[in-house]
Short mmCIF file of C-alpha atoms in Angstrom, two decimals:
data_model
loop_
_atom_site.label_atom_id
_atom_site.label_comp_id
_atom_site.label_asym_id
_atom_site.label_seq_id
_atom_site.Cartn_x
_atom_site.Cartn_y
_atom_site.Cartn_z
CA ALA A 1 100.36 127.17 129.61
CA GLN A 2 101.79 124.70 127.89
CA SER A 3 102.14 120.62 128.85
CA VAL A 4 103.21 117.52 127.35
CA ALA A 5 101.77 114.50 127.55
CA GLN A 6 102.78 111.15 127.53
CA PRO A 7 100.14 108.68 127.67
CA GLU A 8 101.91 104.91 128.31
CA ASP A 9 103.94 105.15 131.15
CA GLN A 10 105.60 101.94 129.63
CA VAL A 11 106.02 100.53 126.04
CA ASN A 12 106.54 96.89 124.90
CA VAL A 13 107.88 95.89 121.20
CA ALA A 14 110.01 92.66 119.72
CA GLU A 15 113.04 93.50 118.26
CA GLY A 16 112.84 93.83 114.80
CA ASN A 17 109.44 95.67 114.89
CA PRO A 18 108.50 99.12 114.48
CA LEU A 19 108.33 101.29 117.53
CA THR A 20 106.02 104.09 118.37
CA VAL A 21 105.95 106.19 121.58
CA LYS A 22 102.97 109.11 121.63
CA CYS A 23 103.25 112.54 122.68
CA THR A 24 100.71 114.92 122.48
CA TYR A 25 101.19 119.25 123.98
CA SER A 26 98.98 122.40 124.16
CA VAL A 27 100.34 125.24 123.51
CA SER A 28 99.34 128.87 122.96
CA GLY A 29 101.56 129.28 119.56
CA ASN A 30 104.02 128.15 117.32
CA PRO A 31 105.35 124.81 118.69
CA TYR A 32 109.10 123.50 118.98
CA LEU A 33 108.71 119.96 120.04
CA PHE A 34 111.88 117.63 120.96
CA TRP A 35 112.75 114.35 121.76
CA TYR A 36 115.22 112.90 124.33
CA VAL A 37 116.46 109.94 125.56
CA GLN A 38 117.40 108.92 128.61
CA TYR A 39 120.09 105.99 129.85
CA PRO A 40 120.23 104.16 133.16
CA ASN A 41 122.82 106.58 134.81
CA ARG A 42 122.77 109.41 131.97
CA GLY A 43 121.36 112.42 131.82
CA LEU A 44 119.14 113.08 129.03
CA GLN A 45 120.59 113.14 125.32
CA PHE A 46 119.21 114.61 122.06
CA LEU A 47 117.35 113.17 119.71
CA LEU A 48 115.68 114.77 117.62
CA LYS A 49 113.39 118.59 117.53
CA TYR A 50 110.46 119.76 115.04
CA ILE A 51 110.67 123.98 114.55
CA THR A 52 109.52 124.63 111.44
CA GLY A 53 108.65 122.89 107.46
CA ASP A 54 108.79 119.05 106.56
CA ASN A 55 106.30 117.01 109.38
CA LEU A 56 108.80 114.19 109.14
CA VAL A 57 111.74 114.72 111.24
CA LYS A 58 114.72 112.21 110.95
CA GLY A 59 117.28 111.74 113.97
CA SER A 60 119.48 109.90 115.62
CA TYR A 61 119.99 106.49 115.70
CA GLY A 62 117.43 106.29 112.79
CA PHE A 63 114.57 107.66 114.87
CA GLU A 64 112.42 110.39 112.90
CA ALA A 65 109.14 111.52 114.39
CA GLU A 66 105.80 112.88 112.54
CA PHE A 67 104.63 116.67 113.53
CA ASN A 68 100.63 116.62 113.54
CA LYS A 69 99.38 120.03 113.87
CA SER A 70 95.71 119.07 113.73
CA GLN A 71 96.29 116.38 116.37
CA THR A 72 98.72 118.06 118.15
CA SER A 73 101.01 115.00 118.15
CA PHE A 74 104.98 114.49 118.13
CA HIS A 75 105.40 110.41 117.96
CA LEU A 76 108.35 108.85 118.03
CA LYS A 77 108.86 106.15 115.23
CA LYS A 78 111.13 104.01 114.18
CA PRO A 79 110.72 101.04 111.77
CA SER A 80 112.78 98.43 113.36
CA ALA A 81 113.23 98.47 117.13
CA LEU A 82 117.08 96.93 118.95
CA VAL A 83 117.66 95.58 122.14
CA SER A 84 120.03 98.57 123.10
CA ASP A 85 116.68 100.77 123.05
CA SER A 86 115.58 100.24 126.22
CA ALA A 87 115.26 103.48 128.06
CA LEU A 88 113.05 105.85 129.30
CA TYR A 89 112.22 108.98 126.53
CA PHE A 90 111.32 111.83 126.96
CA CYS A 91 109.31 114.40 124.83
CA ALA A 92 109.25 118.75 125.17
CA VAL A 93 108.32 121.43 124.01
CA LYS A 94 108.46 124.93 123.46
CA SER A 95 107.06 128.14 122.34
CA TYR A 96 108.02 131.69 121.86
CA GLY A 97 108.89 133.28 125.47
CA GLN A 98 108.14 130.05 127.49
CA ASN A 99 110.77 127.56 130.17
CA PHE A 100 110.74 124.05 127.79
CA VAL A 101 108.25 121.98 129.49
CA PHE A 102 108.76 117.49 130.19
CA GLY A 103 106.99 115.28 129.29
CA PRO A 104 106.81 112.56 132.50
CA GLY A 105 108.62 110.07 130.07
CA THR A 106 107.52 106.72 128.41
CA ARG A 107 110.01 103.52 129.34
CA LEU A 108 110.41 101.38 126.24
CA SER A 109 111.53 97.97 126.46
CA VAL A 110 112.65 95.97 123.39
CA LEU A 111 112.63 92.24 123.97
CA PRO A 112 115.05 89.41 122.30
CA ASP B 1 133.83 119.21 123.19
CA ALA B 2 133.93 117.33 126.47
CA GLY B 3 130.04 117.86 126.52
CA VAL B 4 128.42 119.29 129.94
CA ILE B 5 129.90 118.72 132.97
CA GLN B 6 128.82 117.58 136.21
CA SER B 7 130.59 117.26 139.91
CA PRO B 8 130.32 115.50 142.11
CA ARG B 9 128.39 112.28 140.76
CA HIS B 10 127.34 111.06 143.83
CA GLU B 11 126.74 112.82 146.74
CA VAL B 12 125.40 111.83 150.03
CA THR B 13 125.17 113.86 153.02
CA GLU B 14 123.07 114.44 155.88
CA MET B 15 120.17 116.27 157.39
CA GLY B 16 121.43 120.17 158.11
CA GLN B 17 124.44 119.30 156.18
CA GLU B 18 125.46 122.08 152.91
CA VAL B 19 125.45 120.87 149.70
CA THR B 20 126.83 122.39 146.54
CA LEU B 21 126.69 121.34 143.14
CA ARG B 22 129.42 121.80 140.40
CA CYS B 23 128.27 122.26 136.49
CA LYS B 24 130.52 123.27 133.76
CA PRO B 25 128.48 123.89 130.55
CA ILE B 26 129.52 123.84 126.94
CA SER B 27 131.87 126.70 125.77
CA GLY B 28 130.70 128.92 123.42
CA HIS B 29 126.97 127.75 125.37
CA ASP B 30 124.89 130.97 126.37
CA TYR B 31 121.68 129.32 128.39
CA LEU B 32 122.63 127.10 131.58
CA PHE B 33 119.63 125.40 132.63
CA TRP B 34 119.05 123.32 136.57
CA TYR B 35 116.52 120.64 136.79
CA ARG B 36 115.87 118.32 139.51
CA GLN B 37 114.44 114.91 138.53
CA THR B 38 113.09 112.68 140.71
CA MET B 39 110.07 109.70 140.09
CA MET B 40 107.33 111.41 141.72
CA ARG B 41 107.19 114.82 139.77
CA GLY B 42 109.77 113.93 136.70
CA LEU B 43 111.58 116.40 135.52
CA GLU B 44 111.25 119.76 137.23
CA LEU B 45 113.52 123.27 136.30
CA LEU B 46 114.88 124.69 138.46
CA ILE B 47 116.36 127.58 137.43
CA TYR B 48 118.08 128.78 134.21
CA PHE B 49 120.51 131.72 133.36
CA ASN B 50 120.75 133.77 129.75
CA ASN B 51 124.54 135.30 129.92
CA ASN B 52 125.74 134.59 133.37
CA VAL B 53 122.12 136.40 134.63
CA PRO B 54 119.22 134.60 136.76
CA ILE B 55 116.29 134.53 134.01
CA ASP B 56 113.48 132.28 135.85
CA ASP B 57 114.36 131.26 139.23
CA SER B 58 110.08 130.37 139.51
CA GLY B 59 110.92 126.48 139.73
CA MET B 60 113.91 126.80 143.07
CA PRO B 61 111.51 124.73 145.79
CA GLU B 62 112.75 127.31 149.03
CA ASP B 63 114.81 129.65 150.26
CA ARG B 64 117.07 126.68 151.19
CA PHE B 65 118.46 126.73 147.35
CA SER B 66 120.57 129.34 145.41
CA ALA B 67 122.36 129.38 141.91
CA LYS B 68 124.80 131.19 140.90
CA MET B 69 126.78 131.43 137.79
CA PRO B 70 130.04 133.59 137.99
CA ASN B 71 131.13 133.74 134.60
CA ALA B 72 130.30 131.87 131.62
CA SER B 73 131.94 128.37 132.48
CA PHE B 74 130.60 127.78 135.84
CA SER B 75 127.71 127.78 138.19
CA THR B 76 126.63 126.45 141.50
CA LEU B 77 123.09 124.49 143.12
CA LYS B 78 123.81 124.93 146.89
CA ILE B 79 121.14 123.24 148.97
CA GLN B 80 121.70 124.99 152.93
CA PRO B 81 120.34 123.46 155.14
CA SER B 82 119.76 120.03 152.84
CA GLU B 83 116.68 117.64 153.55
CA PRO B 84 115.73 114.12 153.10
CA ARG B 85 113.27 115.50 150.68
CA ASP B 86 115.51 116.74 148.56
CA SER B 87 117.01 113.91 147.58
CA ALA B 88 117.33 113.26 143.86
CA VAL B 89 119.18 114.03 140.51
CA TYR B 90 120.16 116.96 140.00
CA PHE B 91 120.56 117.66 136.09
CA CYS B 92 122.45 120.56 134.41
CA ALA B 93 121.76 121.42 130.44
CA SER B 94 123.79 124.21 128.18
CA SER B 95 122.35 125.27 124.75
CA SER B 96 123.06 128.22 123.03
CA TRP B 97 121.12 131.19 121.02
CA HIS B 98 120.35 129.96 117.12
CA GLY B 99 118.02 132.88 116.59
CA THR B 100 114.84 131.12 116.88
CA GLU B 101 112.97 129.38 120.53
CA GLY B 102 114.44 125.64 119.28
CA SER B 103 117.87 125.35 120.15
CA GLU B 104 117.95 122.04 122.42
CA GLN B 105 119.73 121.03 125.64
CA TYR B 106 122.28 119.09 125.98
CA PHE B 107 122.30 118.05 129.31
CA GLY B 108 125.09 117.01 131.90
CA PRO B 109 125.63 113.57 133.41
CA GLY B 110 123.63 114.34 136.65
CA THR B 111 124.81 114.41 140.38
CA ARG B 112 122.81 111.59 142.21
CA LEU B 113 121.86 113.36 145.84
CA THR B 114 121.23 111.45 148.66
CA VAL B 115 121.29 113.60 152.39
CA THR B 116 119.69 110.90 155.12
#
């Protein structure tokens, strides 16, 4: 069975500092990994994905994520956080023949 | 493209009433998903369709829930009768098949359902 863990319910970071939102996963085959962001009263918005190839994936709004197969992780990063990045972030995993599985979400607060 | 469209955005109803949620996927997308989001359970996949055919409805909580997709541009999720524990935000999402498993989903704005 597939699973996704986001070990932190809440991440606080000062504006201008780098941010990391953690994600680890478990699948039986090759993983396809995704990050989504949800702003208040909105649907989830796709940020980036890893399918194959370069382990460092760049996405929207300056976000990037690094796929680490040995650690089964796919952490979301941004070099310099903005107050407007404050939102709920979801990691998701899929593998062949399986449905999407979303993590529980991590609330990011960027403090001015 | 206008993105995934859901209606209504908010629905307040009394226990026992029928509720119908509507979704229009992105044109050209052949996968459609219904999710439910609550604080307690997070984001749950209820059912998904491929080319208008239901593929996996194992997430549908019980027989009170039903979903249809009569054509490629419209889907409904119906709850009959509704109960207070059905209160949640219901999302519709769609995706296209690019020949791999890696197609991202695009979500609608959601319908916030409150059952009193």
